Tab-separated table of C-alpha atoms and ligand atoms in Angstrom:
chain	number	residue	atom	x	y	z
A	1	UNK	CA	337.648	86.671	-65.441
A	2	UNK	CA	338.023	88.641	-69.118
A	3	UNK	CA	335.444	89.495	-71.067
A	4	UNK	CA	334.354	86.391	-73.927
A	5	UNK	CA	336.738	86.604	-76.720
A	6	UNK	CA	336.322	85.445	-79.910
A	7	UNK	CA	339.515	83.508	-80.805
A	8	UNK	CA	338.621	82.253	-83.650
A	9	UNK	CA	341.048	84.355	-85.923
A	10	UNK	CA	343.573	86.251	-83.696
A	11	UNK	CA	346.259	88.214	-85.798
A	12	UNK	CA	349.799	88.964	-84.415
A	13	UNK	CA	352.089	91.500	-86.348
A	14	UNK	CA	355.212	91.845	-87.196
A	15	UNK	CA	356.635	95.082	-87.827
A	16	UNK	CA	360.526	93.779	-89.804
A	17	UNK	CA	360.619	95.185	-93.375
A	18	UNK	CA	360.224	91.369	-95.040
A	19	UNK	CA	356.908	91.177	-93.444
A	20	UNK	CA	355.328	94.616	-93.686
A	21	UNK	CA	357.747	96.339	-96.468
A	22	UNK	CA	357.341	99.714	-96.827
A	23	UNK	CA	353.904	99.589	-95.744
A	24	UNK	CA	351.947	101.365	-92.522
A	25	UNK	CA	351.323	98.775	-89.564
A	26	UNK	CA	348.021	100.744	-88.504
A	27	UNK	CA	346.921	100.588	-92.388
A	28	UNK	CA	347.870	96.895	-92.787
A	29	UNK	CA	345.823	95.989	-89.037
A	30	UNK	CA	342.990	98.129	-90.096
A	31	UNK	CA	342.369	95.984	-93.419
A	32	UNK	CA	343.168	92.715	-91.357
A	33	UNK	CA	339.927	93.865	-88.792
A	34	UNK	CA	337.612	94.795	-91.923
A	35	UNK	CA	338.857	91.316	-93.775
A	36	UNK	CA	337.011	89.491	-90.246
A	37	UNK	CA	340.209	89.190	-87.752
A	38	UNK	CA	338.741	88.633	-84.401
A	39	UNK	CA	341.754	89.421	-82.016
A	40	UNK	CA	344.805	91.056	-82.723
A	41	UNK	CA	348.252	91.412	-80.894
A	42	UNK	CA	350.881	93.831	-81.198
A	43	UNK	CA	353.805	92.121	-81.343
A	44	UNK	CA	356.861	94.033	-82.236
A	45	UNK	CA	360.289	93.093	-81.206
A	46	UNK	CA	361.973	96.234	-82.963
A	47	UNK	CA	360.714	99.129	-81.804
A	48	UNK	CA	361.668	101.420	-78.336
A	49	UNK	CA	359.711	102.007	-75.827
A	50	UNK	CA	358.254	105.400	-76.536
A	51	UNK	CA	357.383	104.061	-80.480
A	52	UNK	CA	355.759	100.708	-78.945
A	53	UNK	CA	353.411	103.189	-76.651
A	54	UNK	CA	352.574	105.764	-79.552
A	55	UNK	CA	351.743	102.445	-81.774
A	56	UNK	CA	350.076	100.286	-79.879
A	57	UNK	CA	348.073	103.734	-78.709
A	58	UNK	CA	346.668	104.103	-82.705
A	59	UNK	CA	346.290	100.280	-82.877
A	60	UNK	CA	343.797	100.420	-79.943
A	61	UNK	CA	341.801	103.057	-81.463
A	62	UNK	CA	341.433	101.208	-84.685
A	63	UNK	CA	340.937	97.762	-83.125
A	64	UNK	CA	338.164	99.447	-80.599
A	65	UNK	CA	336.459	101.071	-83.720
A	66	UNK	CA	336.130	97.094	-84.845
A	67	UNK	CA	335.149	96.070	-81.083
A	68	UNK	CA	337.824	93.614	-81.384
A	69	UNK	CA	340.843	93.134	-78.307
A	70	UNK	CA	344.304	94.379	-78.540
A	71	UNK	CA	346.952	92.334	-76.499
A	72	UNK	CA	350.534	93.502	-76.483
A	73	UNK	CA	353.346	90.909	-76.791
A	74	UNK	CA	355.747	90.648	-73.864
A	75	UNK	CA	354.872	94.130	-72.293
A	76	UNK	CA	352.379	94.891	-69.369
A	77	UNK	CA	354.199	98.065	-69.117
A	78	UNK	CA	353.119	99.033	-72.541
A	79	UNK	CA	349.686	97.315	-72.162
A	80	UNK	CA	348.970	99.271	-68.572
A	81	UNK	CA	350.023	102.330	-70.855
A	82	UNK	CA	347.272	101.748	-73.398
A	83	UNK	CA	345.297	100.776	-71.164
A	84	UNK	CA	344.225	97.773	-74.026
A	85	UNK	CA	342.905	94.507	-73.043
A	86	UNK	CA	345.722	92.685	-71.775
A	87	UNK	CA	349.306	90.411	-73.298
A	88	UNK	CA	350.526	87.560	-74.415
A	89	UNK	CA	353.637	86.527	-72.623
A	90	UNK	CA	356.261	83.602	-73.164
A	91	UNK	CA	358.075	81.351	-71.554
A	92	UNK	CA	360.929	83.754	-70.791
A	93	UNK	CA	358.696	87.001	-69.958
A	94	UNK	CA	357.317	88.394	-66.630
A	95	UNK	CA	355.781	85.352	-64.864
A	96	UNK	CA	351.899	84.847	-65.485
A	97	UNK	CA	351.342	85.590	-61.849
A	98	UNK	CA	352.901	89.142	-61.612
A	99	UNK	CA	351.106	89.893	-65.017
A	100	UNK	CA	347.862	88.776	-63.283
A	101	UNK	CA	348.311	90.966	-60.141
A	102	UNK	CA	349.544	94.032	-62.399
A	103	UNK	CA	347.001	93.890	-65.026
A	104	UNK	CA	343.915	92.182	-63.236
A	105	UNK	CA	341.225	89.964	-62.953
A	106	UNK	CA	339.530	91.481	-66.272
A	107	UNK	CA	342.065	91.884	-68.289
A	108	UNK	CA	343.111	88.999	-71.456
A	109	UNK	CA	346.552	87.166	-70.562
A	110	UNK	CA	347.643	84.193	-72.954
A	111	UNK	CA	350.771	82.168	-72.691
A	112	UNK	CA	353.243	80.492	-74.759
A	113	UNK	CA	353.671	76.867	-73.912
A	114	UNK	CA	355.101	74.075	-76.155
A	115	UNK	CA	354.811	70.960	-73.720
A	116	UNK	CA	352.396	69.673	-71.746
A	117	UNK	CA	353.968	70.815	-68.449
A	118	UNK	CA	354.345	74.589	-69.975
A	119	UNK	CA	350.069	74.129	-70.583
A	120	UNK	CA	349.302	72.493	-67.399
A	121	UNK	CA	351.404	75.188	-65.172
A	122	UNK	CA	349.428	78.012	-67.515
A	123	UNK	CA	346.490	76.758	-67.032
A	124	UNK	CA	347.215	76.302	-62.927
A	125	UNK	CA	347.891	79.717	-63.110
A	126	UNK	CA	344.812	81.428	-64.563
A	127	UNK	CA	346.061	81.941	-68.000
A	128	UNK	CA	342.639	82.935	-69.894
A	129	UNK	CA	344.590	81.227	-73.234
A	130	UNK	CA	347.219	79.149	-74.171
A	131	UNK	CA	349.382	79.923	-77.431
A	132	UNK	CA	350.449	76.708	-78.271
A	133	UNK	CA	353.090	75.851	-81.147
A	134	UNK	CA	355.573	76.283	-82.916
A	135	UNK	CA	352.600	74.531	-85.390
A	136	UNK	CA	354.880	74.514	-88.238
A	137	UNK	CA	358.498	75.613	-88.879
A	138	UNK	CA	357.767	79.213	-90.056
A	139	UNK	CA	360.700	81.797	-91.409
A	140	UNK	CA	358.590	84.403	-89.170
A	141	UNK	CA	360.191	83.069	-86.137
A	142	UNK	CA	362.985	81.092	-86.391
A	143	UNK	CA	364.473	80.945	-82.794
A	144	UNK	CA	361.022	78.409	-81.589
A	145	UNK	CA	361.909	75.757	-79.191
A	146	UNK	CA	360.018	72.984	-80.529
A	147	UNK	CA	358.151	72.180	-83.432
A	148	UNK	CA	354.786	70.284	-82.132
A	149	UNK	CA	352.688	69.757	-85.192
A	150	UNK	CA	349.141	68.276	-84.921
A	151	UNK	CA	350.144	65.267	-82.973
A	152	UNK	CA	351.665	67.358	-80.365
A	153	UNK	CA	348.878	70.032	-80.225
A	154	UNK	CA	346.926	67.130	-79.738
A	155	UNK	CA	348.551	65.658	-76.648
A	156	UNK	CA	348.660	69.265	-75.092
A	157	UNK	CA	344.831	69.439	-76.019
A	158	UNK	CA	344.334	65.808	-74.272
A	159	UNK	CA	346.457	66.939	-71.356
A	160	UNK	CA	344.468	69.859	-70.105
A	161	UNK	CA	340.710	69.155	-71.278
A	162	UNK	CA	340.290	68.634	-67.257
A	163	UNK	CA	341.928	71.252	-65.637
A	164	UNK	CA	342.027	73.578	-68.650
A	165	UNK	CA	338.089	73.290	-69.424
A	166	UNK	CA	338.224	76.900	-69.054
A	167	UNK	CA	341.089	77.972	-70.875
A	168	UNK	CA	340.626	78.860	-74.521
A	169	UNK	CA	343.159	77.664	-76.640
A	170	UNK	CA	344.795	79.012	-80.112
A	171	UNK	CA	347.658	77.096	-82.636
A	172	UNK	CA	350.450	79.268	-83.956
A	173	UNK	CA	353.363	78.993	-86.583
A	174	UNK	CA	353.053	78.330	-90.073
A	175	UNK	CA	348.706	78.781	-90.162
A	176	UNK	CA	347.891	80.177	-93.823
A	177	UNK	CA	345.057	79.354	-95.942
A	178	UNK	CA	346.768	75.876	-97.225
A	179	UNK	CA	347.185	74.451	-93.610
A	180	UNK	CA	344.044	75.916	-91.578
A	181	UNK	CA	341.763	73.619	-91.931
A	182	UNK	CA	344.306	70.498	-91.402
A	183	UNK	CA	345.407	72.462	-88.463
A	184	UNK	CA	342.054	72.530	-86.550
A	185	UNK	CA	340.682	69.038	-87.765
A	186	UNK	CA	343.831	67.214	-86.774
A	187	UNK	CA	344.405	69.074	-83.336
A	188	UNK	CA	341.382	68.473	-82.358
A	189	UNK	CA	341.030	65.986	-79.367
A	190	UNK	CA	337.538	64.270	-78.530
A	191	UNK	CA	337.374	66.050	-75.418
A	192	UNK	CA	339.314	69.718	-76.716
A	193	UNK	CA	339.605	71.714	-79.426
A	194	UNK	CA	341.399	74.789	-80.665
A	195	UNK	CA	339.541	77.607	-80.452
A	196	UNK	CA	341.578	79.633	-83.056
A	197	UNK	CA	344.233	80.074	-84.833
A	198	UNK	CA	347.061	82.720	-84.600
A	199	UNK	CA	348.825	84.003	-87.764
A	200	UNK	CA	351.216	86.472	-88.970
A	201	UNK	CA	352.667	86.308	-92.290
A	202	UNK	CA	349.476	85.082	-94.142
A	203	UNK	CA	347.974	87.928	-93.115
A	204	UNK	CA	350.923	90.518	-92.567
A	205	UNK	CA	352.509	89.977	-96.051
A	206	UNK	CA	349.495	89.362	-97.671
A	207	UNK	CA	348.976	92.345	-100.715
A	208	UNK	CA	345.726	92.367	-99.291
A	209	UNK	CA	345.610	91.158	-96.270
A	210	UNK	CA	341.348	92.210	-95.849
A	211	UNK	CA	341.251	89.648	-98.464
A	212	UNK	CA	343.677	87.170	-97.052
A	213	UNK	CA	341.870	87.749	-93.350
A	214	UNK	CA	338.538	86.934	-95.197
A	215	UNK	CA	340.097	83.654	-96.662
A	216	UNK	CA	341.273	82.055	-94.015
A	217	UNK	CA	337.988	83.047	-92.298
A	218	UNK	CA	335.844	81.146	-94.557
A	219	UNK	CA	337.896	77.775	-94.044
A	220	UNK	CA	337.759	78.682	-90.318
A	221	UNK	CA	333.929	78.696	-91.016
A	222	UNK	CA	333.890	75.474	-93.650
A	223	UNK	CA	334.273	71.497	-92.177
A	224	UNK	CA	337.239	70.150	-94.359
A	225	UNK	CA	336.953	68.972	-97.004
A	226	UNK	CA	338.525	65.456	-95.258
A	227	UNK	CA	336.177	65.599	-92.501
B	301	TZP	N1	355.393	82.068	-82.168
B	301	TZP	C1	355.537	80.820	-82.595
B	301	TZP	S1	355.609	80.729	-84.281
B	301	TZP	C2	355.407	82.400	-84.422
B	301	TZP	C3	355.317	82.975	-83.171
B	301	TZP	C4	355.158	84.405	-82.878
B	301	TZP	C5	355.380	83.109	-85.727
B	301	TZP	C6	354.288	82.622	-86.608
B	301	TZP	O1	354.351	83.303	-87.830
B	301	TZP	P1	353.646	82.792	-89.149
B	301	TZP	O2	354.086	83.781	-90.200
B	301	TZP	O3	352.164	82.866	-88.929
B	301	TZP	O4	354.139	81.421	-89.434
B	302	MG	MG1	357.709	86.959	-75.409
């Protein structure tokens, strides 16, 4: 079993000039941590191999410095590199049991699913969280197989509370400071709740994204206003 994670805030970057511009990933992650981000994963779709390990190497040492994780997106080669604390894979990655036996028992693996049959067969197989969206339609990531919303966050929610007791859970696509708080209240099923939220552009583009991290933080922190 990994570690206890706090999921409450769990950044994922993106490394395409309309998201980060002209401006250092390591700089932009660092601010993120010190704005209150409580996970972070590197997530870049762009870069070769050699550039993902030297990144994700000076990500680790600032995200340590914070005593916060570091998952890699799609790779357990680069993760097993880094030796950071484990990956987030999709649907169409390396199959959650092969990550298992590669990584470990202790290491952090989460796991795209839009349906309930994607969560339930996650959950089956150890995941330690479920990434479930697309929450919104988001220009971020425009190839997403389904758009879920609340009401379908919900019914995944619903689905596992059982079987998934254990599993943490996070909601990603479209999460910025307008849409948080609707995001968690709405989700939320009597017997589940999110445990987080992930986010990219809110906090990626953001001019200051230690400010923007901080934000979204304290409506993590505050019941709705609707409550
Ligand atoms: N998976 C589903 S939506 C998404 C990913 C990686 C991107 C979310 O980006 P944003 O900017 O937080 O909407
Ligand atoms: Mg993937």
């Amino acid at each position: 079993m990994a570690p206890a994670v706090d999921y409450s805030l769990y950044l994922v970057t993106d490394s395409t000039p309309a998201i980060l511009g002209e401006r250092d990933l390591v700089e932009v992650v660092e601010a993120a941590l010190e704005g209150g981000v409580t996970l972070v994963q590197y997530r870049d779709k762009i870069s070769d191999t050699a550039l993902l390990v030297s990144t994700a190497r000076k990500l680790h040492l600032v995200t340590r410095k914070h005593n916060v994780p570091l998952l890699i997106n799609d790779r357990v080669d680069v993760a097993l590199a880094v030796e950071c604390e484990g990956v987030h894979i999709g649907q169409d990655d390396l199959d959650l049991p092969s990550a298992r036996k590669l990584l470990g028992d202790n290491a952090i693996i989460g796991v795209t699913v839009s349906t309930v049959e994607e969560a339930q067969l996650a959950c089956k197989g150890g995941a330690d969280y479920l990434g479930i969206g697309t929450m919104f339609a988001t220009a971020t990531k425009t190839n997403t197989k389904d758009i879920i919303g609340t009401a379908g966050t919900k019914e995944i929610l619903r689905a596992i509370a059982e079987d998934g007791k254990n599993v943490r859970t996070i909601s990603i696509g479209g999460i910025n400071a307008s849409t948080v708080q609707r995001v968690l209240y709405q989700s939320s099923d009597s017997k589940k709740k999110l445990d987080g939220v992930a986010v990219v552009s809110a906090i990626m583009a953001a001019k200051d994204p230690a400010r923007a991290a901080e934000e979204i933080m304290n409506l993590i922190k505050t019941p709705p206003p609707f409550a």
